Coordinates of C-alpha atoms and ligand atoms in Angstrom, one line a residue:
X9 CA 12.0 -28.8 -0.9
X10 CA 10.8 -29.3 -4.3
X11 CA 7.2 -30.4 -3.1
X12 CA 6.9 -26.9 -1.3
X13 CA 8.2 -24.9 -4.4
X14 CA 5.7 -26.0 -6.7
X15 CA 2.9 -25.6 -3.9
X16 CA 4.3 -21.8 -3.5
X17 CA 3.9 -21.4 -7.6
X18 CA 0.8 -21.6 -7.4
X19 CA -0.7 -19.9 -4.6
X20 CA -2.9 -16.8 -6.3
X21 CA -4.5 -13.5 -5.1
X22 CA -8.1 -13.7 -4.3
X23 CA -9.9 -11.4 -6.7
X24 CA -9.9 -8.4 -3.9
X25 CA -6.3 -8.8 -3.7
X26 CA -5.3 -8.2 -7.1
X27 CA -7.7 -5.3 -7.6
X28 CA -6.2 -3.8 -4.1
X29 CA -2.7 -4.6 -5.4
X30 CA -3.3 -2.7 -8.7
X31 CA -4.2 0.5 -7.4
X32 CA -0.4 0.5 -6.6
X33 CA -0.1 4.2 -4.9
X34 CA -2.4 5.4 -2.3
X35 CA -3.4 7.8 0.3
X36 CA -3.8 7.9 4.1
X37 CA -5.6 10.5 5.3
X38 CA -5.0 11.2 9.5
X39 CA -7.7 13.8 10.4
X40 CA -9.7 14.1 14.1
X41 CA -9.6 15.9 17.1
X42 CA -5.6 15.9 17.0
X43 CA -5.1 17.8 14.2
X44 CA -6.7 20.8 16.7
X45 CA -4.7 19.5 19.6
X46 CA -1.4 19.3 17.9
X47 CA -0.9 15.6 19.1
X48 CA -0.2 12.2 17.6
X49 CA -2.5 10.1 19.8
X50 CA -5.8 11.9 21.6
X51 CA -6.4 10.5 25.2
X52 CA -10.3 10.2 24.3
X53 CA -11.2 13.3 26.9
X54 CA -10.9 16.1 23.8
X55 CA -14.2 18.0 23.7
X56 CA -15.9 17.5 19.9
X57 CA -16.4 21.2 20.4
X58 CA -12.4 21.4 19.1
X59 CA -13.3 19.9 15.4
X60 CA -13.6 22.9 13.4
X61 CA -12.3 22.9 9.9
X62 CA -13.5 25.8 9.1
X63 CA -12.3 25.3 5.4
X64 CA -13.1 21.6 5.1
X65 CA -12.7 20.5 1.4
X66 CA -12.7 17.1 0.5
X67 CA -12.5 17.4 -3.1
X68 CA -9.3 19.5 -2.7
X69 CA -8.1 16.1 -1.0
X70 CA -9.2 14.4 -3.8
X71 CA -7.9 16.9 -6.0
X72 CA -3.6 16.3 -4.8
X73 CA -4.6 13.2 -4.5
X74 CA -5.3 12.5 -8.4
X75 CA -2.5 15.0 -9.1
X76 CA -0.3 12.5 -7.2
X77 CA -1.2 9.8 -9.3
X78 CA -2.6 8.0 -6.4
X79 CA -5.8 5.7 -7.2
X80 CA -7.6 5.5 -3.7
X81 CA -7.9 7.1 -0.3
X82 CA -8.2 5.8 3.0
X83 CA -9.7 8.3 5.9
X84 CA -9.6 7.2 9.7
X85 CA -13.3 7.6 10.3
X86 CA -12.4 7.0 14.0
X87 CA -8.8 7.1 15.5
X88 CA -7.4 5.9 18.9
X89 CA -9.0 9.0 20.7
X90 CA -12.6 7.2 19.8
X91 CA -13.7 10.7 17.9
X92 CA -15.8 9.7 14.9
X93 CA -16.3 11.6 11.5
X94 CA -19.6 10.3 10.8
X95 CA -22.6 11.2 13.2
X96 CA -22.8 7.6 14.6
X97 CA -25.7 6.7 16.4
X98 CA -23.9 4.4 18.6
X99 CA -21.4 7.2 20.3
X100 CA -22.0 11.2 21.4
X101 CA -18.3 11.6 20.3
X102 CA -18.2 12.4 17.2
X103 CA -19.0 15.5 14.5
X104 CA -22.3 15.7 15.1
X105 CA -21.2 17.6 18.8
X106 CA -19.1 19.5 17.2
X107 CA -19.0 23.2 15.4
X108 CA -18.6 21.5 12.0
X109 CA -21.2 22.7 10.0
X110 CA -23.4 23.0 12.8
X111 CA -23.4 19.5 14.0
X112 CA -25.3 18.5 10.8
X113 CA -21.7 17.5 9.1
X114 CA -20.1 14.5 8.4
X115 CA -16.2 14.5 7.2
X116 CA -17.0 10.1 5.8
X117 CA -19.5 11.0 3.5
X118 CA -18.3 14.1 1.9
X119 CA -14.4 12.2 1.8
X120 CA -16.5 9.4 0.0
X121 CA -18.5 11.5 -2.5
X122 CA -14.9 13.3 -3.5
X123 CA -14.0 10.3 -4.0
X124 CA -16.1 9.1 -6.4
X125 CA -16.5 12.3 -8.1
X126 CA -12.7 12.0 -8.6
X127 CA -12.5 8.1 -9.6
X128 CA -10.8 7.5 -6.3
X129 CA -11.5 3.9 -4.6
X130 CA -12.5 5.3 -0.9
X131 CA -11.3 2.9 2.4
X132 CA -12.0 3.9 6.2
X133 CA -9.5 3.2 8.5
X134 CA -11.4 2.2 12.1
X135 CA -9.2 1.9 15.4
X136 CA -10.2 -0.9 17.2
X137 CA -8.5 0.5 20.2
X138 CA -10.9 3.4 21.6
X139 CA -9.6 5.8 24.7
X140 CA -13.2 7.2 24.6
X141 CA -15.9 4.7 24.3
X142 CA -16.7 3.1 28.2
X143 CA -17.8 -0.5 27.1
X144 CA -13.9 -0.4 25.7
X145 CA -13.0 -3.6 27.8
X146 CA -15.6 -5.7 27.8
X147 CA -17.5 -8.0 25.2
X148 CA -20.3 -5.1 24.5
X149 CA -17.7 -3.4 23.5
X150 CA -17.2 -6.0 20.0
X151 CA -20.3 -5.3 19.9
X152 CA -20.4 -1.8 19.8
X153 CA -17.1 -2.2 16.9
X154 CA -19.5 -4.0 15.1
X155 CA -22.3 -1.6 14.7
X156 CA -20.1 1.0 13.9
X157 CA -18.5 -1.2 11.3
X158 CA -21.8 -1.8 9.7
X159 CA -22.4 2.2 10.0
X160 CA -19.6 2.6 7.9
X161 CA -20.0 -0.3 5.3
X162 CA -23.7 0.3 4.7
X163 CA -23.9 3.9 4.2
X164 CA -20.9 5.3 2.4
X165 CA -20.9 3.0 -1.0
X166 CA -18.1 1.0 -1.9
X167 CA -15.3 0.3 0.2
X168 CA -12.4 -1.3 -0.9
X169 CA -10.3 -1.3 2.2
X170 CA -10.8 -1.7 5.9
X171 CA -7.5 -0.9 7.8
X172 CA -7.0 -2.4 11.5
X173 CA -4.3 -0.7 13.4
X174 CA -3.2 -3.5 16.2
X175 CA -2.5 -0.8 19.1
X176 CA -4.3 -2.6 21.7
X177 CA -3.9 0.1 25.0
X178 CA -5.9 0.9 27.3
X179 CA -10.0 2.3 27.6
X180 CA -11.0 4.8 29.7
X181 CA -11.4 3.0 32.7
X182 CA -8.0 1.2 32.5
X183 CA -9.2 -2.0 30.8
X184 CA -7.7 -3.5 28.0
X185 CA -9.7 -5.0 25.0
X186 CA -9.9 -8.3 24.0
X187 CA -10.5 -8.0 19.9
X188 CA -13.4 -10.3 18.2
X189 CA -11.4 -10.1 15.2
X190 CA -12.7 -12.8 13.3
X191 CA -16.4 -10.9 14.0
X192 CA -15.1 -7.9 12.9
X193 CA -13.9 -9.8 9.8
X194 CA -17.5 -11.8 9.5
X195 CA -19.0 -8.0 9.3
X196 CA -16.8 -6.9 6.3
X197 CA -16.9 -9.9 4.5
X198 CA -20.9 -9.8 4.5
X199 CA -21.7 -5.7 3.6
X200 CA -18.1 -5.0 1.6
X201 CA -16.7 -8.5 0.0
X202 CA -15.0 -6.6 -2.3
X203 CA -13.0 -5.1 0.8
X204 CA -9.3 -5.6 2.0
X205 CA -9.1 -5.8 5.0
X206 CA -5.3 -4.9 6.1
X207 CA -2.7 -4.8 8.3
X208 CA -4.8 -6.8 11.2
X209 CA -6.3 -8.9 8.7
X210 CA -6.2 -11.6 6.3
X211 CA -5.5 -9.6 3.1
X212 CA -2.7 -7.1 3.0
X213 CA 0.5 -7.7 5.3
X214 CA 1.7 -4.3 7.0
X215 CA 5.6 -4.3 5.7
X216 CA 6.6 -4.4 9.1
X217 CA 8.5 -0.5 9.5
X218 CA 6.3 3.2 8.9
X219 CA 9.1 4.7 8.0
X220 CA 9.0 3.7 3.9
X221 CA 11.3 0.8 3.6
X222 CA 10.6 -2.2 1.9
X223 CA 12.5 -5.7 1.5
X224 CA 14.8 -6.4 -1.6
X225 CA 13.0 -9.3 -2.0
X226 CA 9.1 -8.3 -1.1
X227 CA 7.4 -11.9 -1.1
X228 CA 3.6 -12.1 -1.6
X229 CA 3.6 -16.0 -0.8
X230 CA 4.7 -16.3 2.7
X231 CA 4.3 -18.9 5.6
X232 CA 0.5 -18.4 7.1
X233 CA 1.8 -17.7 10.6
X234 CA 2.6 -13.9 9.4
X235 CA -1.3 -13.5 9.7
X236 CA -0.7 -13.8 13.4
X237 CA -2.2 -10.1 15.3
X238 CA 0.2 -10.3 18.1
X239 CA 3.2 -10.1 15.6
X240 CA 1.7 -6.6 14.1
X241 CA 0.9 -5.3 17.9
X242 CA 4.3 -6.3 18.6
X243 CA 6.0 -3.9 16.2
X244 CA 3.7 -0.9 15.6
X245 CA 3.5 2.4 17.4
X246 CA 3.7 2.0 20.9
X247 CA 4.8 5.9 21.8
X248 CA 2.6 9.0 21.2
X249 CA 5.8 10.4 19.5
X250 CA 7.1 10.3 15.8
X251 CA 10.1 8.2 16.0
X252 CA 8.5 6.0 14.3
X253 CA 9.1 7.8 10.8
X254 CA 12.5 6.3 11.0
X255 CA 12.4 3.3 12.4
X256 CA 12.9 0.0 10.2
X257 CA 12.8 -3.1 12.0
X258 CA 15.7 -5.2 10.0
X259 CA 14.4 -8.2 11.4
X260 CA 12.4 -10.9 9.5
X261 CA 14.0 -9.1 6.5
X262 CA 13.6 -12.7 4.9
X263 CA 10.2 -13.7 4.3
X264 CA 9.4 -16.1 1.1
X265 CA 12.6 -17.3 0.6
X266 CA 12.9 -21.3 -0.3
X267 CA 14.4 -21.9 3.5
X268 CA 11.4 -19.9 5.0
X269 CA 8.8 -21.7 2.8
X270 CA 10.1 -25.3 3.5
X271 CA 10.1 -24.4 7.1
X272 CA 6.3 -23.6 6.9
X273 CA 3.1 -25.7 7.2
X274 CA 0.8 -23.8 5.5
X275 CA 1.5 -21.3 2.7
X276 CA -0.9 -17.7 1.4
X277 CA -0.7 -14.8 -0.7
X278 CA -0.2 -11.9 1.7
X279 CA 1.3 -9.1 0.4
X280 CA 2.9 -6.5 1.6
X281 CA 1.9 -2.6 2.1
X282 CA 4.2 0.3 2.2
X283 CA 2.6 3.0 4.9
X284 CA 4.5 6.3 5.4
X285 CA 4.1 9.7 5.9
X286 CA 4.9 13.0 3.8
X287 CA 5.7 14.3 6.7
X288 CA 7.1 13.2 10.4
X289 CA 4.3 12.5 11.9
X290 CA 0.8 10.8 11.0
X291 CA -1.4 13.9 12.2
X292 CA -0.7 17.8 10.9
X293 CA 1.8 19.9 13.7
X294 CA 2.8 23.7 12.0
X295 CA 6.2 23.0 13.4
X296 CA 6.6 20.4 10.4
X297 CA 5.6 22.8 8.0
X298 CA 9.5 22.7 6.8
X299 CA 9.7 18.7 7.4
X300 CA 7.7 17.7 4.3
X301 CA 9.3 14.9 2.7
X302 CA 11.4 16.1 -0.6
X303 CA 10.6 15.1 -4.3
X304 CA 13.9 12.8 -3.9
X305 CA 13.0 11.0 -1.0
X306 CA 9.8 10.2 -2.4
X307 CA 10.5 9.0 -5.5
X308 CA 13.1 6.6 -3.0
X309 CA 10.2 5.5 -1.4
X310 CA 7.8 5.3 -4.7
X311 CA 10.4 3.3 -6.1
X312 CA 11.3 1.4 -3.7
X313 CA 7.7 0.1 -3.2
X314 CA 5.1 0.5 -5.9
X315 CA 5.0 -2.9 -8.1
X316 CA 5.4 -5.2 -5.7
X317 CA 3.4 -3.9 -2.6
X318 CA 1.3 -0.9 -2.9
X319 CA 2.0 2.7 -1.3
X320 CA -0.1 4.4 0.9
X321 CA 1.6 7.7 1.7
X322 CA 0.1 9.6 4.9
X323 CA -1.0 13.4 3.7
X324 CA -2.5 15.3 6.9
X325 CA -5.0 18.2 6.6
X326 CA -4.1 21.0 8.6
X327 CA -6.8 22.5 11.0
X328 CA -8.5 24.4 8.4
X329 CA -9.4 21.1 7.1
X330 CA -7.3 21.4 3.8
X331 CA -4.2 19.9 2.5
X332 CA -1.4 22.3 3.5
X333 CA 0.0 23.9 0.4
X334 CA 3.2 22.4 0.8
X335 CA 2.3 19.1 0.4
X336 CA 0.2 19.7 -2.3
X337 CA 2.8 21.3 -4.6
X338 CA 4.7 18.1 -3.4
X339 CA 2.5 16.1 -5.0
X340 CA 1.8 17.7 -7.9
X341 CA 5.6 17.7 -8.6
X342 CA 5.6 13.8 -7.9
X343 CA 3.0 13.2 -10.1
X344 CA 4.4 15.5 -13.0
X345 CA 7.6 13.2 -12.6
X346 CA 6.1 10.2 -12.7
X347 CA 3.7 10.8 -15.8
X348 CA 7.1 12.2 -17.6
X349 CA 8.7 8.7 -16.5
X350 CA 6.4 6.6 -17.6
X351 CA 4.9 8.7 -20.6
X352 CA 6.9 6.7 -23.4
X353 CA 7.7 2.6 -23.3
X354 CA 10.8 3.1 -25.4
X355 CA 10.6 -0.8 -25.5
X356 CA 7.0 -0.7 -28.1
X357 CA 7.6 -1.7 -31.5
X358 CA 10.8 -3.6 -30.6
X359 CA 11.1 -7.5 -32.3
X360 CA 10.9 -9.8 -29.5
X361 CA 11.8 -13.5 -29.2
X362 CA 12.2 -16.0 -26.3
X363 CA 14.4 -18.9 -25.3
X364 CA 11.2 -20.9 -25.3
X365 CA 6.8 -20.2 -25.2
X366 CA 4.4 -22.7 -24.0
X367 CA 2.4 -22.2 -27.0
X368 CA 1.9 -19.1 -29.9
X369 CA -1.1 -17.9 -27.0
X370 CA 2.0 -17.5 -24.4
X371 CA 4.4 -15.8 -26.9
X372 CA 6.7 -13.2 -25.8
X373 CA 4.8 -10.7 -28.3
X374 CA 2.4 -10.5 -25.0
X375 CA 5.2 -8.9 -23.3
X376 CA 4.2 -5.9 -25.3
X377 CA 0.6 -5.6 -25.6
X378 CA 0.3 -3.5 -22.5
X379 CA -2.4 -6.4 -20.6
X380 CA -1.8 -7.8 -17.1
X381 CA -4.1 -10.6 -18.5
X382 CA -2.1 -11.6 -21.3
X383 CA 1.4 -13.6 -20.8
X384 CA 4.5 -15.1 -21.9
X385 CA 5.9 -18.3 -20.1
X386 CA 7.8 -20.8 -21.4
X387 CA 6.9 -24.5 -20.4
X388 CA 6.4 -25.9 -16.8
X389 CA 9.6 -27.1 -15.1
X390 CA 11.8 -24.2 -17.3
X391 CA 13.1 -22.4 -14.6
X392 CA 15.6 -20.1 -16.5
X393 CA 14.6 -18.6 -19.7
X394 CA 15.5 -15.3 -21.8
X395 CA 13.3 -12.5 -23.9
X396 CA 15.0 -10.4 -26.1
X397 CA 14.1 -7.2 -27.4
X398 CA 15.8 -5.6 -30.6
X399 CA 14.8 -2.0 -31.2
X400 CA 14.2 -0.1 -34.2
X401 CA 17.1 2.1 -33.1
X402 CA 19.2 2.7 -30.4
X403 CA 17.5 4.3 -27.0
X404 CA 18.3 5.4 -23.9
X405 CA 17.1 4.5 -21.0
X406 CA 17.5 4.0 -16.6
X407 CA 14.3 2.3 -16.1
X408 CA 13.2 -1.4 -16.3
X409 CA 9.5 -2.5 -15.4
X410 CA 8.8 -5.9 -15.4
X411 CA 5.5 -7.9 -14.2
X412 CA 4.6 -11.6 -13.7
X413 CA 0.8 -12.8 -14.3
X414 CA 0.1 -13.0 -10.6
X415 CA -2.8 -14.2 -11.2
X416 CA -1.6 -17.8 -11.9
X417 CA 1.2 -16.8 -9.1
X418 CA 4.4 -15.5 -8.0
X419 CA 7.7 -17.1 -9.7
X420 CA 10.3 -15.1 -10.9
X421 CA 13.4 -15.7 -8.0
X422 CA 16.1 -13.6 -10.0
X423 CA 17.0 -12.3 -12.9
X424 CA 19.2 -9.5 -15.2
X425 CA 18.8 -7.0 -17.4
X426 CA 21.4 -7.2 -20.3
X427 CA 22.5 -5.2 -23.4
X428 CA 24.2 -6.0 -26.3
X429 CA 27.7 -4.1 -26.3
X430 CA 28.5 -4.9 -30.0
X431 CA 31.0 -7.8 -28.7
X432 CA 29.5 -9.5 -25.7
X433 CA 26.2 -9.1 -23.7
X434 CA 26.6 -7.0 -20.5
X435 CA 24.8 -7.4 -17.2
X436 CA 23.3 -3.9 -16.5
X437 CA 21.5 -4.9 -13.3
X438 CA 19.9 -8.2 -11.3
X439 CA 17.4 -8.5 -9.3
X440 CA 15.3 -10.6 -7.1
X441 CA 11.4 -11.1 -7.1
X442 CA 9.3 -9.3 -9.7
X443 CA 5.4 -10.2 -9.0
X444 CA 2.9 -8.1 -10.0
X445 CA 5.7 -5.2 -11.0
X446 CA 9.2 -4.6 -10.3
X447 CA 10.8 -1.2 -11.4
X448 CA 14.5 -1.5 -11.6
X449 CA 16.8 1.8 -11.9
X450 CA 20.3 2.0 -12.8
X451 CA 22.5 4.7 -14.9
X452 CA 21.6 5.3 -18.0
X453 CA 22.7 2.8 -20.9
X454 CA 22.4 3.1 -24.2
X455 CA 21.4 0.1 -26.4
X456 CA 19.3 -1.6 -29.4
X457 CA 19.3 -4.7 -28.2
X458 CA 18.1 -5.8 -24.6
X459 CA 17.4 -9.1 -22.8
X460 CA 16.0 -9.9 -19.4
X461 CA 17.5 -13.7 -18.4
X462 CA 15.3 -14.8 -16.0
X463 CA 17.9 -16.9 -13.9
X464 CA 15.7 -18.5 -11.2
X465 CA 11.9 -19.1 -10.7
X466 CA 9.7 -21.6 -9.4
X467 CA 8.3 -24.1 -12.1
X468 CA 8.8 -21.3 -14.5
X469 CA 8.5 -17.7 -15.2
X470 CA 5.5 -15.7 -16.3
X471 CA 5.7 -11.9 -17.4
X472 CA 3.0 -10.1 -18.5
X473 CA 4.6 -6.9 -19.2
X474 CA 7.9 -5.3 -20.2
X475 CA 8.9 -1.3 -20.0
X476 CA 11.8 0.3 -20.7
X477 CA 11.9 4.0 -19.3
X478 CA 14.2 6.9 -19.3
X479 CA 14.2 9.1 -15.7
X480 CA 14.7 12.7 -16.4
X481 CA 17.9 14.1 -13.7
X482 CA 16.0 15.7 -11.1
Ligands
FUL28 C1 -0.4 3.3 14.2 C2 -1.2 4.4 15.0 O1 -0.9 4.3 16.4 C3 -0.7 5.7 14.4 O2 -1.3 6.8 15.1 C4 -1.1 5.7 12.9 O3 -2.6 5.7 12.8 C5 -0.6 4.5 12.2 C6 -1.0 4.4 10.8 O4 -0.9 3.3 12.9 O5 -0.4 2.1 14.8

């Protein structure tokens, strides 16, 4: 057992993971022929003639998008109906058939320009599975993936995120697909190495449900074998219906635990991604108009997965080709709330001291310096330590952030939050993992001083940063 631990300490993000994991909240955008046809999945025989957002604005995307707090936006450029947003020059399906301004449009590069104009990161999301295309089923067909891959990732700046959907169903001719993924992956890796490539790929591990849940303990070091494709076909979508909003698959609710790890041959840093929509399904239907997602539910959700895997949230353009006005209230209240949250760290300026520091570079002063590159940890093979914060005054407060240095690994196994009653220090909450952030909630205490015991890890803690945070009553 031991051996394994200490090889799981130190198993680190690649440098793409680490910037992907600290964009933290993100948006999916589900836009094609569908959103005209009032379905989830297009059969591939819609007529381009349908796509006709006559109101298409991709800066108002960006726009909610920003006010949401989120810090990137992924677009699918080509969904299972094979209709493309970009005039590709491998495929007469696609906007430049279609009434959208006049066949000269193209819904990629004005999403991507919003996007920069805004200071979103901009990521395309590409169905390998295509009901349109008639190589679909045969090796031209990777070939045909390929090109349009290299359309997409030579033409539209940076991309920091390709997004493989698994669905694997049929073509047009009743043939089923046999993926090159690992040419796929050769393609990305050459024009966009700064890219993630998730869910069907090496980088970003789909959290296993669509419906917002997320693990108590969310691992980023698991065994290797999660990488496996058939695993992700296995569990996504398989009916053109929205059931799958509430579905969580309970199973495999363990995934890095000690047990898992010593059971594995080979370990990596794969970490998990929260995908959900605002509303029940992926594409925009009137009927859900009073379905959108409330600000409680989403702060559930936000909460429940920001830190430790990122959140991409699902907001679907209506047929005019904006973001329905709903939503976009939605958002802007979600974002008010969370800059009020996190406006004030009611833990700055407090005296802090630790059980034990490496050295004075890794003293628990770091904790409050605000930098994910600066870090306290006590020495190797301390598996339990304590900071402790003593205020200036009494606050209070319902919030506890916490993050490790993941870039020297993932350690923390469990730990509490405590306050000083005036007699006797009182357990306020525990927890499990932290990694690159945990947020904690609990009723509001009231306290000057505060201490986080750290009461497992592997080799030994790190944590970069401390908050302390006080959530308004909605
Ligand atoms: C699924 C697809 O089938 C859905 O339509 C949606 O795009 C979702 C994000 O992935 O597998």
């Amino acid at each position: 057992m031991e051996e394994v631990i200490v090889r799981a300490a130190h198993v680190t993000p690649s440098p793409r993971q680490l910037a992907w994991q600290r964009l933290e909240f993100t948006a999916f955008i589900h836009f094609t022929v569908n959103t005209f046809t009032d379905r989830e999945w297009g059969d591939g025989t819609e007529s381009p003639a349908i796509f006709n957002p006559t109101r298409f604005d991709a800066r108002q995307w960006a726009q909610v998008c920003k006010d949401a707090g989120m810090k990137g936006l992924i677009l699918t450029a080509k969904h299972h109906d094979g209709f493309c947003l970009w005039p590709s020059q491998y495929t007469e399906h696609s906007v430049k058939n279609s009434p959208f301004r006049d066949g000269k449009g193209d819904v990629v590069a004005e999403t991507a320009a919003a996007c920069r104009e805004y200071g979103l990161k901009f990521g395309i999301y590409l169905s390998p599975w295509d009901r349109h295309e008639a190589t679909y089923g045969s090796e031209q067909y990777n070939v045909h993936f390929k090109n349009q891959l290299r359309e997409l990732l030579s033409n539209y700046g940076d991309i920091y995120c390709v997004w493989f959907d698994g669905a694997c169903g049929e073509g047009p001719n009743g043939k089923r697909q046999v993926y090159d993924w690992d040419g796929y992956y050769e393609v990305i890796r050459e024009l966009q190495p700064g890219a993630v490539i998730s869910v069907c790929g090496p980088d970003v591990r789909w959290c296993g449900n669509e419906a917002g849940h997320t693990r108590p303990s969310e691992w980023s070091v698991v065994p290797a074998y999660l990488r496996d494709q058939e695993k992700i076909i296995e569990k996504s979508q398989h009916e053109d219906d929205a059931e799958f909003s509430h579905r969580v698959t309970t199973q495999d609710q363990d995934l890095g635990s000690r047990e898992r790890l010593c059971a594995a041959s080979e370990l990596v840093w794969y970490p998990a991604e929260v995908d959900t929509s605002i509303r029940p399904g992926w594409f925009y239907h009137a009927e859900q108009d009073s379905q959108v997602k409330s600000l409680e539910q989403l702060l559930e959700i936000y909460y429940g997965s920001v830190g430790n895997a990122v959140l991409l949230l699902n907001l679907p353009p209506t047929p005019e080709g904006l973001i329905h006005g709903t939503d976009a209230a939605r958002m802007r209240e979600l974002g008010e709330t969370l800059r009020e949250t996190f406006r004030e760290n009611l833990a700055a300026g407090a005296a802090i001291s630790a059980t034990e520091s490496l050295d004075v570079g890794h003293g628990p002063d770091q904790l409050l310096d605000g930098s994910e590159s600066t870090y306290w940890t006590p020495n190797p093979g301390t598996e339990k330590a304590m900071v402790e914060l003593t205020l200036p005054e009494p606050k209070s407060f319902n919030l506890l952030m916490l993050q490790e240095h993941i870039a020297c690994g993932q350690r923390i196994e469990s730990f509490k939050l405590q306050i000083w009653s005036g007699l006797q220090w009182e357990t306020i909450a525990e927890s499990t993992v932290v990694g690159y952030k945990r947020l904690l909630r609990f009723d509001t205490v009231t306290a000057d001083r505060v201490r986080v015991a750290i009461t497992s890890s592997r080799v030994c803690p790190t944590l970069a940063n401390i908050g302390m945070y006080y959530r308004q009553p909605l």
